[in-house]
GROMACS .gro file of C-alpha atoms in nm:
model
  188
    1ASP     CA    1   0.005  -0.002  -0.028
    2ALA     CA    2   0.268   0.229   0.093
    3ASP     CA    3   0.472   0.162  -0.224
    4CYS     CA    4   0.146   0.219  -0.431
    5ARG     CA    5   0.075   0.553  -0.268
    6ARG     CA    6   0.442   0.690  -0.293
    7ARG     CA    7   0.419   0.589  -0.698
    8ALA     CA    8   0.101   0.770  -0.720
    9GLU     CA    9   0.240   1.092  -0.527
   10ALA     CA   10   0.591   1.084  -0.767
   11THR     CA   11   0.362   1.067  -1.075
   12VAL     CA   12   0.171   1.378  -0.952
   13LYS     CA   13   0.520   1.545  -0.864
   14GLU     CA   14   0.650   1.450  -1.204
   15PHE     CA   15   0.359   1.524  -1.424
   16GLY     CA   16   0.139   1.745  -1.225
   17ARG     CA   17  -0.173   1.517  -1.241
   18LEU     CA   18  -0.270   1.170  -1.261
   19ASP     CA   19  -0.539   1.056  -1.499
   20VAL     CA   20  -0.471   0.714  -1.629
   21LEU     CA   21  -0.402   0.376  -1.401
   22VAL     CA   22  -0.340   0.048  -1.606
   23GLN     CA   23  -0.303  -0.207  -1.416
   24SER     CA   24  -0.128  -0.469  -1.594
   25ALA     CA   25   0.096  -0.668  -1.309
   26GLY     CA   26   0.025  -1.045  -1.312
   27VAL     CA   27   0.181  -1.376  -1.184
   28THR     CA   28   0.056  -1.733  -1.201
   29SER     CA   29   0.177  -2.086  -1.130
   30PHE     CA   30   0.154  -2.331  -1.418
   31ILE     CA   31  -0.025  -2.621  -1.230
   32ALA     CA   32  -0.284  -2.844  -1.390
   33HIS     CA   33  -0.616  -2.811  -1.254
   34ALA     CA   34  -0.691  -3.162  -1.152
   35ASP     CA   35  -0.362  -3.177  -0.967
   36LEU     CA   36  -0.520  -3.003  -0.658
   37ASP     CA   37  -0.254  -3.127  -0.399
   38ARG     CA   38   0.044  -2.953  -0.591
   39VAL     CA   39  -0.126  -2.600  -0.501
   40THR     CA   40   0.042  -2.451  -0.237
   41ASP     CA   41  -0.075  -2.164   0.047
   42GLU     CA   42   0.219  -1.990  -0.094
   43ASP     CA   43   0.076  -2.011  -0.462
   44TRP     CA   44  -0.258  -1.852  -0.349
   45ASP     CA   45  -0.103  -1.582  -0.120
   46ARG     CA   46   0.135  -1.468  -0.399
   47ILE     CA   47  -0.112  -1.508  -0.689
   48PHE     CA   48  -0.370  -1.317  -0.482
   49GLY     CA   49  -0.136  -1.069  -0.346
   50VAL     CA   50  -0.026  -0.952  -0.696
   51ASN     CA   51  -0.325  -1.006  -0.914
   52LEU     CA   52  -0.623  -0.887  -0.653
   53LYS     CA   53  -0.451  -0.682  -0.352
   54GLY     CA   54  -0.177  -0.508  -0.583
   55ALA     CA   55  -0.491  -0.395  -0.788
   56PHE     CA   56  -0.682  -0.270  -0.498
   57HIS     CA   57  -0.374  -0.083  -0.345
   58CYS     CA   58  -0.289   0.103  -0.670
   59ALA     CA   59  -0.685   0.205  -0.739
   60ARG     CA   60  -0.681   0.362  -0.404
   61ALA     CA   61  -0.367   0.507  -0.396
   62VAL     CA   62  -0.463   0.705  -0.731
   63ARG     CA   63  -0.815   0.785  -0.627
   64GLY     CA   64  -0.725   1.129  -0.460
   65PRO     CA   65  -0.503   1.217  -0.716
   66MET     CA   66  -0.755   1.131  -0.995
   67LEU     CA   67  -1.012   1.319  -0.815
   68HIS     CA   68  -0.797   1.628  -0.768
   69ALA     CA   69  -0.767   1.635  -1.147
   70GLY     CA   70  -1.140   1.603  -1.249
   71GLY     CA   71  -1.139   1.237  -1.277
   72GLY     CA   72  -1.001   0.920  -1.450
   73ALA     CA   73  -0.969   0.602  -1.593
   74ILE     CA   74  -0.851   0.278  -1.441
   75VAL     CA   75  -0.803  -0.036  -1.660
   76ASN     CA   76  -0.747  -0.351  -1.506
   77VAL     CA   77  -0.575  -0.641  -1.697
   78SER     CA   78  -0.774  -0.950  -1.644
   79SER     CA   79  -0.800  -1.313  -1.823
   80ILE     CA   80  -1.030  -1.520  -1.988
   81ALA     CA   81  -0.941  -1.766  -1.687
   82GLY     CA   82  -1.165  -1.523  -1.457
   83VAL     CA   83  -1.466  -1.563  -1.702
   84ALA     CA   84  -1.404  -1.900  -1.818
   85GLY     CA   85  -1.207  -2.075  -1.555
   86VAL     CA   86  -0.946  -2.203  -1.788
   87GLY     CA   87  -0.612  -2.114  -1.764
   88SER     CA   88  -0.267  -2.176  -1.568
   89SER     CA   89  -0.397  -2.279  -1.233
   90ILE     CA   90  -0.692  -2.262  -1.026
   91PRO     CA   91  -0.547  -1.997  -0.795
   92TYR     CA   92  -0.477  -1.793  -1.105
   93CYS     CA   93  -0.872  -1.831  -1.240
   94ALA     CA   94  -0.981  -1.745  -0.909
   95SER     CA   95  -0.763  -1.425  -0.860
   96LYS     CA   96  -0.877  -1.312  -1.246
   97ALA     CA   97  -1.259  -1.401  -1.146
   98ALA     CA   98  -1.191  -1.184  -0.823
   99LEU     CA   99  -1.062  -0.898  -1.023
  100ASN     CA  100  -1.335  -0.892  -1.261
  101ASN     CA  101  -1.553  -0.851  -0.927
  102LEU     CA  102  -1.327  -0.555  -0.834
  103THR     CA  103  -1.349  -0.392  -1.103
  104VAL     CA  104  -1.756  -0.392  -1.115
  105THR     CA  105  -1.719  -0.306  -0.724
  106LEU     CA  106  -1.464  -0.036  -0.783
  107ALA     CA  107  -1.677   0.104  -1.065
  108ARG     CA  108  -1.953   0.186  -0.821
  109ALA     CA  109  -1.733   0.312  -0.550
  110LEU     CA  110  -1.555   0.538  -0.764
  111ALA     CA  111  -1.820   0.677  -0.987
  112PRO     CA  112  -1.898   0.925  -1.142
  113LYS     CA  113  -1.550   1.071  -1.163
  114ILE     CA  114  -1.331   0.762  -1.212
  115ARG     CA  115  -1.416   0.488  -1.452
  116VAL     CA  116  -1.331   0.133  -1.394
  117ASN     CA  117  -1.305  -0.135  -1.655
  118ALA     CA  118  -1.112  -0.454  -1.740
  119VAL     CA  119  -0.972  -0.635  -2.054
  120ALA     CA  120  -0.981  -1.002  -2.027
  121PRO     CA  121  -0.726  -1.129  -2.292
  122GLY     CA  122  -0.765  -1.478  -2.414
  123PHE     CA  123  -0.466  -1.693  -2.537
  124ILE     CA  124  -0.196  -1.459  -2.610
  125THR     CA  125   0.122  -1.483  -2.788
  126GLY     CA  126   0.454  -1.371  -2.594
  127ARG     CA  127   0.692  -1.507  -2.374
  128TRP     CA  128   0.490  -1.553  -2.059
  129LEU     CA  129   0.282  -1.836  -2.207
  130GLU     CA  130   0.586  -1.972  -2.399
  131GLY     CA  131   0.769  -2.019  -2.081
  132GLY     CA  132   0.488  -2.174  -1.894
  133LEU     CA  133   0.413  -2.414  -2.165
  134GLY     CA  134   0.764  -2.468  -2.322
  135ALA     CA  135   0.738  -2.745  -2.596
  136GLY     CA  136   0.380  -2.726  -2.572
  137TYR     CA  137   0.325  -2.387  -2.666
  138GLU     CA  138   0.340  -2.394  -3.047
  139PRO     CA  139   0.065  -2.684  -3.083
  140ILE     CA  140  -0.165  -2.522  -2.810
  141LYS     CA  141  -0.149  -2.195  -2.992
  142LYS     CA  142  -0.212  -2.369  -3.360
  143ALA     CA  143  -0.517  -2.549  -3.198
  144MET     CA  144  -0.650  -2.230  -3.030
  145GLU     CA  145  -0.614  -2.042  -3.376
  146GLN     CA  146  -0.815  -2.306  -3.524
  147ARG     CA  147  -1.089  -2.325  -3.294
  148ALA     CA  148  -1.148  -1.950  -3.268
  149PRO     CA  149  -1.402  -1.782  -3.483
  150LEU     CA  150  -1.166  -1.519  -3.594
  151GLN     CA  151  -0.896  -1.798  -3.672
  152ARG     CA  152  -0.636  -1.589  -3.455
  153VAL     CA  153  -0.531  -1.540  -3.108
  154CYS     CA  154  -0.452  -1.242  -2.899
  155GLU     CA  155  -0.149  -1.035  -2.989
  156PRO     CA  156   0.010  -0.750  -2.723
  157GLU     CA  157  -0.139  -0.494  -2.939
  158ASP     CA  158  -0.489  -0.621  -2.972
  159VAL     CA  159  -0.499  -0.567  -2.566
  160ALA     CA  160  -0.319  -0.258  -2.608
  161GLU     CA  161  -0.572  -0.121  -2.832
  162ALA     CA  162  -0.853  -0.240  -2.593
  163ILE     CA  163  -0.690  -0.080  -2.306
  164LEU     CA  164  -0.676   0.252  -2.514
  165GLY     CA  165  -1.021   0.227  -2.580
  166PHE     CA  166  -1.140   0.208  -2.250
  167VAL     CA  167  -0.900   0.524  -2.176
  168THR     CA  168  -0.995   0.744  -2.488
  169GLY     CA  169  -1.336   0.608  -2.569
  170SER     CA  170  -1.703   0.682  -2.430
  171ASP     CA  171  -1.687   0.840  -2.073
  172LEU     CA  172  -2.023   0.635  -2.015
  173VAL     CA  173  -1.853   0.312  -2.004
  174THR     CA  174  -1.750   0.176  -1.669
  175GLY     CA  175  -1.780  -0.146  -1.513
  176GLN     CA  176  -1.723  -0.350  -1.814
  177VAL     CA  177  -1.482  -0.659  -1.837
  178LEU     CA  178  -1.424  -0.667  -2.223
  179VAL     CA  179  -1.302  -1.022  -2.352
  180VAL     CA  180  -1.027  -1.003  -2.635
  181ASP     CA  181  -0.991  -1.365  -2.762
  182GLY     CA  182  -1.086  -1.401  -3.085
  183GLY     CA  183  -1.387  -1.527  -3.026
  184LEU     CA  184  -1.286  -1.839  -2.830
  185LEU     CA  185  -1.506  -1.780  -2.564
  186ILE     CA  186  -1.839  -1.816  -2.773
  187ALA     CA  187  -1.656  -2.134  -2.979
  188GLY     CA  188  -1.777  -2.363  -2.692
   0.00000   0.00000   0.00000
């Protein structure tokens, strides 16, 4: 909490105001969902600490500076794991579902001056999944692309565009979780 408040204060000192917070920090443990015994209390604490508590502390830290500036936008980077219950581990899925709920509750609590939304990417290209999936990355990516109605998976740029849309788009949008997954969620 103290670190988040210091960072918010440093931002205001450097730029004179604070208008936008994008919360993209996230951690996981790659643990098969059926392997319940492999999940430790440390996994739960670390994953929820970063993915949920950290997001809350940062949002609380920017509230005052954003209100002082006349308003702002917070965008949380969630995951399809929080909507569909699929992903790297059960604690990760639970943390992202909780982040989606935090998005809605903060949207209520910080309205009308601060909008809070979330982007929930599906399978996304890049080193994070490559590192977690190892040699299985390419075959899984190809299978996801074939299953997706739009025939491709997320690129980091797709997520960035969705975030930017929440920041610069309509000021009537708050409390929303936007799935960015090429249609995988609706593919069944």
